[in-house]
């Protein structure tokens, strides 16, 4: 079928050649936020930029301790968590248990994560078990 002088085979060949030529350019694309893996995609959690839901990976941290972490940030170091006034001794022990999984990276200016965390925590505390929130325990 050559309606306009170009066969399907030629068209597919040209598209494939373009794809091969464009691949190196696409591989050099800029990443909007380089620390995305620390927002829930790895075993490390950035305490300055991750939201409260990321802490579900660490038993005992979600929702109370996670909400407190989000509320009182940003932090210079992970050790700053132990200076938060509303953490009990038990809660500090739980944080100590997962300290190797926590990072304190530079806060991203694009999102006020702490305001989002505080709002989400309030919502979660009231309706956590009323609806299926997608978490299967």
PDB file of C-alpha atoms in Angstrom:
ATOM      1  CA  UNK A   1       0.000   0.000   0.000  1.00  0.00           C
ATOM      2  CA  UNK A   2       1.778   3.064  -1.258  1.00  0.00           C
ATOM      3  CA  UNK A   3      -0.768   5.854  -1.107  1.00  0.00           C
ATOM      4  CA  UNK A   4       1.728   8.689  -1.131  1.00  0.00           C
ATOM      5  CA  UNK A   5       4.881   6.950  -2.362  1.00  0.00           C
ATOM      6  CA  UNK A   6       5.966   5.686   1.086  1.00  0.00           C
ATOM      7  CA  UNK A   7       5.420   2.055   1.953  1.00  0.00           C
ATOM      8  CA  UNK A   8       4.656   0.809   5.451  1.00  0.00           C
ATOM      9  CA  UNK A   9       8.018  -0.943   5.517  1.00  0.00           C
ATOM     10  CA  UNK A  10       9.847   2.313   4.717  1.00  0.00           C
ATOM     11  CA  UNK A  11       7.804   4.194   7.304  1.00  0.00           C
ATOM     12  CA  UNK A  12       8.585   1.638  10.030  1.00  0.00           C
ATOM     13  CA  UNK A  13      12.253   1.642   9.055  1.00  0.00           C
ATOM     14  CA  UNK A  14      12.399   5.456   9.299  1.00  0.00           C
ATOM     15  CA  UNK A  15      10.629   5.524  12.665  1.00  0.00           C
ATOM     16  CA  UNK A  16      12.988   2.861  14.032  1.00  0.00           C
ATOM     17  CA  UNK A  17      16.017   4.788  12.767  1.00  0.00           C
ATOM     18  CA  UNK A  18      14.727   7.948  14.425  1.00  0.00           C
ATOM     19  CA  UNK A  19      14.209   6.053  17.697  1.00  0.00           C
ATOM     20  CA  UNK A  20      17.768   4.736  17.643  1.00  0.00           C
ATOM     21  CA  UNK A  21      19.121   8.200  16.883  1.00  0.00           C
ATOM     22  CA  UNK A  22      17.010   9.873  19.611  1.00  0.00           C
ATOM     23  CA  UNK A  23      17.842   7.374  22.378  1.00  0.00           C
ATOM     24  CA  UNK A  24      21.162   9.002  23.439  1.00  0.00           C
ATOM     25  CA  UNK A  25      19.479  12.410  23.609  1.00  0.00           C
ATOM     26  CA  UNK A  26      16.637  11.083  25.761  1.00  0.00           C
ATOM     27  CA  UNK A  27      19.101   9.317  28.053  1.00  0.00           C
ATOM     28  CA  UNK A  28      20.661  12.684  28.886  1.00  0.00           C
ATOM     29  CA  UNK A  29      17.357  14.213  29.980  1.00  0.00           C
ATOM     30  CA  UNK A  30      17.453  16.237  33.177  1.00  0.00           C
ATOM     31  CA  UNK A  31      15.821  14.858  36.293  1.00  0.00           C
ATOM     32  CA  UNK A  32      13.525  17.335  38.029  1.00  0.00           C
ATOM     33  CA  UNK A  33      14.463  16.162  41.506  1.00  0.00           C
ATOM     34  CA  UNK A  34      17.467  13.894  41.880  1.00  0.00           C
ATOM     35  CA  UNK A  35      16.419  12.624  45.317  1.00  0.00           C
ATOM     36  CA  UNK A  36      13.165  11.011  44.162  1.00  0.00           C
ATOM     37  CA  UNK A  37      14.322   7.536  45.314  1.00  0.00           C
ATOM     38  CA  UNK A  38      14.383   8.827  48.908  1.00  0.00           C
ATOM     39  CA  UNK A  39      10.698   9.784  48.757  1.00  0.00           C
ATOM     40  CA  UNK A  40       9.554   6.182  48.986  1.00  0.00           C
ATOM     41  CA  UNK A  41      11.297   4.344  46.183  1.00  0.00           C
ATOM     42  CA  UNK A  42      14.144   2.860  48.212  1.00  0.00           C
ATOM     43  CA  UNK A  43      14.918   1.646  51.714  1.00  0.00           C
ATOM     44  CA  UNK A  44      16.147   5.160  52.663  1.00  0.00           C
ATOM     45  CA  UNK A  45      13.689   7.921  53.579  1.00  0.00           C
ATOM     46  CA  UNK A  46      14.441  11.640  53.341  1.00  0.00           C
ATOM     47  CA  UNK A  47      12.944  13.105  56.533  1.00  0.00           C
ATOM     48  CA  UNK A  48      12.805  16.618  55.011  1.00  0.00           C
ATOM     49  CA  UNK A  49      10.963  15.803  51.787  1.00  0.00           C
ATOM     50  CA  UNK A  50       9.073  12.502  52.158  1.00  0.00           C
ATOM     51  CA  UNK A  51       5.390  12.555  53.042  1.00  0.00           C
ATOM     52  CA  UNK A  52       3.800  10.746  55.948  1.00  0.00           C
ATOM     53  CA  UNK A  53       2.696   7.736  53.843  1.00  0.00           C
ATOM     54  CA  UNK A  54       6.295   6.738  53.058  1.00  0.00           C
ATOM     55  CA  UNK A  55       6.790   5.747  56.696  1.00  0.00           C
ATOM     56  CA  UNK A  56       4.355   2.849  56.316  1.00  0.00           C
ATOM     57  CA  UNK A  57       7.425   0.831  55.301  1.00  0.00           C
ATOM     58  CA  UNK A  58       8.765   1.128  58.838  1.00  0.00           C
ATOM     59  CA  UNK A  59       6.511  -0.634  61.385  1.00  0.00           C
ATOM     60  CA  UNK A  60       5.725   1.589  64.365  1.00  0.00           C
ATOM     61  CA  UNK A  61       6.466   4.866  62.555  1.00  0.00           C
ATOM     62  CA  UNK A  62       3.124   5.418  60.818  1.00  0.00           C
ATOM     63  CA  UNK A  63       1.022   7.499  61.432  1.00  0.00           C
ATOM     64  CA  UNK A  64       1.957   9.097  64.775  1.00  0.00           C
ATOM     65  CA  UNK A  65       5.738   9.336  64.617  1.00  0.00           C
ATOM     66  CA  UNK A  66       5.647  10.058  60.886  1.00  0.00           C
ATOM     67  CA  UNK A  67       3.259  12.945  61.494  1.00  0.00           C
ATOM     68  CA  UNK A  68       5.463  14.367  64.226  1.00  0.00           C
ATOM     69  CA  UNK A  69       8.521  14.131  61.953  1.00  0.00           C
ATOM     70  CA  UNK A  70       6.672  15.972  59.195  1.00  0.00           C
ATOM     71  CA  UNK A  71       5.266  18.591  61.550  1.00  0.00           C
ATOM     72  CA  UNK A  72       8.530  19.694  63.163  1.00  0.00           C
ATOM     73  CA  UNK A  73      10.889  19.660  60.149  1.00  0.00           C
ATOM     74  CA  UNK A  74      13.041  20.612  58.383  1.00  0.00           C
ATOM     75  CA  UNK A  75      16.050  19.009  60.029  1.00  0.00           C
ATOM     76  CA  UNK A  76      19.781  19.524  59.527  1.00  0.00           C
ATOM     77  CA  UNK A  77      20.629  15.946  60.565  1.00  0.00           C
ATOM     78  CA  UNK A  78      18.770  12.785  61.528  1.00  0.00           C
ATOM     79  CA  UNK A  79      19.939  13.339  65.124  1.00  0.00           C
ATOM     80  CA  UNK A  80      17.784  16.495  65.212  1.00  0.00           C
ATOM     81  CA  UNK A  81      14.756  14.183  65.451  1.00  0.00           C
ATOM     82  CA  UNK A  82      15.668  13.425  69.061  1.00  0.00           C
ATOM     83  CA  UNK A  83      15.256  17.136  69.927  1.00  0.00           C
ATOM     84  CA  UNK A  84      11.573  17.182  68.917  1.00  0.00           C
ATOM     85  CA  UNK A  85       9.673  18.054  72.102  1.00  0.00           C
ATOM     86  CA  UNK A  86       6.560  15.944  71.545  1.00  0.00           C
ATOM     87  CA  UNK A  87       8.369  12.611  71.057  1.00  0.00           C
ATOM     88  CA  UNK A  88       8.155  10.181  73.953  1.00  0.00           C
ATOM     89  CA  UNK A  89      11.042   7.944  75.012  1.00  0.00           C
ATOM     90  CA  UNK A  90       9.309   4.968  73.337  1.00  0.00           C
ATOM     91  CA  UNK A  91       8.921   6.866  70.088  1.00  0.00           C
ATOM     92  CA  UNK A  92      12.584   7.886  70.174  1.00  0.00           C
ATOM     93  CA  UNK A  93      13.496   4.199  70.561  1.00  0.00           C
ATOM     94  CA  UNK A  94      11.497   3.366  67.440  1.00  0.00           C
ATOM     95  CA  UNK A  95      13.272   6.143  65.527  1.00  0.00           C
ATOM     96  CA  UNK A  96      16.612   4.814  66.802  1.00  0.00           C
ATOM     97  CA  UNK A  97      15.676   1.372  65.445  1.00  0.00           C
ATOM     98  CA  UNK A  98      15.269   2.811  61.915  1.00  0.00           C
ATOM     99  CA  UNK A  99      17.936   5.527  62.063  1.00  0.00           C
ATOM    100  CA  UNK A 100      20.005   3.792  59.360  1.00  0.00           C
ATOM    101  CA  UNK A 101      17.020   4.135  56.983  1.00  0.00           C
ATOM    102  CA  UNK A 102      16.650   7.899  57.468  1.00  0.00           C
ATOM    103  CA  UNK A 103      18.390  10.770  55.670  1.00  0.00           C
ATOM    104  CA  UNK A 104      18.212  14.534  56.164  1.00  0.00           C
ATOM    105  CA  UNK A 105      18.623  16.007  52.680  1.00  0.00           C
ATOM    106  CA  UNK A 106      18.117  19.639  51.684  1.00  0.00           C
ATOM    107  CA  UNK A 107      14.395  20.528  51.742  1.00  0.00           C
ATOM    108  CA  UNK A 108      12.959  20.916  48.244  1.00  0.00           C
ATOM    109  CA  UNK A 109      11.510  24.414  47.816  1.00  0.00           C
ATOM    110  CA  UNK A 110       8.795  23.316  45.364  1.00  0.00           C
ATOM    111  CA  UNK A 111       6.523  21.715  47.939  1.00  0.00           C
ATOM    112  CA  UNK A 112       5.782  22.540  51.545  1.00  0.00           C
ATOM    113  CA  UNK A 113       5.898  18.876  52.517  1.00  0.00           C
ATOM    114  CA  UNK A 114       5.419  19.610  56.196  1.00  0.00           C
ATOM    115  CA  UNK A 115       2.094  21.356  55.608  1.00  0.00           C
ATOM    116  CA  UNK A 116       0.972  18.471  53.408  1.00  0.00           C
ATOM    117  CA  UNK A 117       2.060  15.940  56.049  1.00  0.00           C
ATOM    118  CA  UNK A 118       0.215  17.767  58.816  1.00  0.00           C
ATOM    119  CA  UNK A 119      -2.986  17.923  56.773  1.00  0.00           C
ATOM    120  CA  UNK A 120      -2.708  14.281  55.731  1.00  0.00           C
ATOM    121  CA  UNK A 121      -2.010  13.149  59.289  1.00  0.00           C
ATOM    122  CA  UNK A 122      -5.100  14.950  60.571  1.00  0.00           C
ATOM    123  CA  UNK A 123      -7.209  13.345  57.873  1.00  0.00           C
ATOM    124  CA  UNK A 124      -5.729   9.884  58.462  1.00  0.00           C
ATOM    125  CA  UNK A 125      -6.291  10.004  62.208  1.00  0.00           C
ATOM    126  CA  UNK A 126     -10.029  10.553  61.726  1.00  0.00           C
ATOM    127  CA  UNK A 127     -10.908   8.335  58.796  1.00  0.00           C
ATOM    128  CA  UNK A 128      -8.061   5.835  58.602  1.00  0.00           C
ATOM    129  CA  UNK A 129     -10.149   2.716  58.973  1.00  0.00           C
ATOM    130  CA  UNK A 130     -13.512   3.948  57.711  1.00  0.00           C
ATOM    131  CA  UNK A 131     -12.629   3.504  54.054  1.00  0.00           C
ATOM    132  CA  UNK A 132     -10.350   1.219  52.122  1.00  0.00           C
ATOM    133  CA  UNK A 133      -7.253   3.377  51.741  1.00  0.00           C
ATOM    134  CA  UNK A 134      -5.362   0.883  49.546  1.00  0.00           C
ATOM    135  CA  UNK A 135      -3.183  -0.425  52.336  1.00  0.00           C
ATOM    136  CA  UNK A 136      -3.594  -4.081  53.130  1.00  0.00           C
ATOM    137  CA  UNK A 137      -2.093  -4.928  56.479  1.00  0.00           C
TER     138      UNK A 137
END
